[in-house]
Steps between C-alpha positions, in 0.01 A plus 500: 500500500713222361200332337399830338848537349488150357157567349620827351804329350282224359268761350792678337626172356156425356482846345846459350408158358177637352693789346753262349226280353328804352828624350572159346150480350535850352843418358368180340204687350740755349725225360199330341379826349842566346513143367152535344605823329819345363349175372127547451453186711324413824744358757227335708422254220861385469551254789253257343670544162846449647375177655318384185807552282731333752727801544570411863657171397801695375474836680452619856214749481397700806136464595437191287456185709735222396700725267841409637687378192874539472557440129442858389566819692272610783244747369460730800574871448516452123416865430822604676725295271690639204459197274243230435659155468838670477439595138223761472479848650229489764200666336137392509507438124805276531353312795180434307700376201711278724197347668332429166802366308826478697689318225444787258726705729740231621490186282698291748292588806361220713175692541226336297238668288191446715229613261402785731267750334571872465240587766633238739857618443391853590350373826814299583727793413292729722533255788874460454549877487283549811677238710 
């Protein structure tokens, strides 16, 4: 009887873990869909772009290996913030403008102009809004 109870408890724990994983996957899919709609970008292309442009040297970016910089602000949960870089209302249009030409919005910013294209900026913005 005791062994049966342990097996039942283990089964319930496995079911709960599977349910939690499913819920997290669904939530992430919804976040990505919202980010695509807001930016016109594809978040799945962004980690390679964030690495190529060296964003992780200055920023901590969730889900991007090696992106643990501490010069600029961490970029997790960006969609929940009120301002971008402390100077722009947080809209997709403003984020795209900031990514393309930060000094046009804040001339004294330490963030460099990277040369990122419009399409790449959309992908990066989608990723940042989804994560």
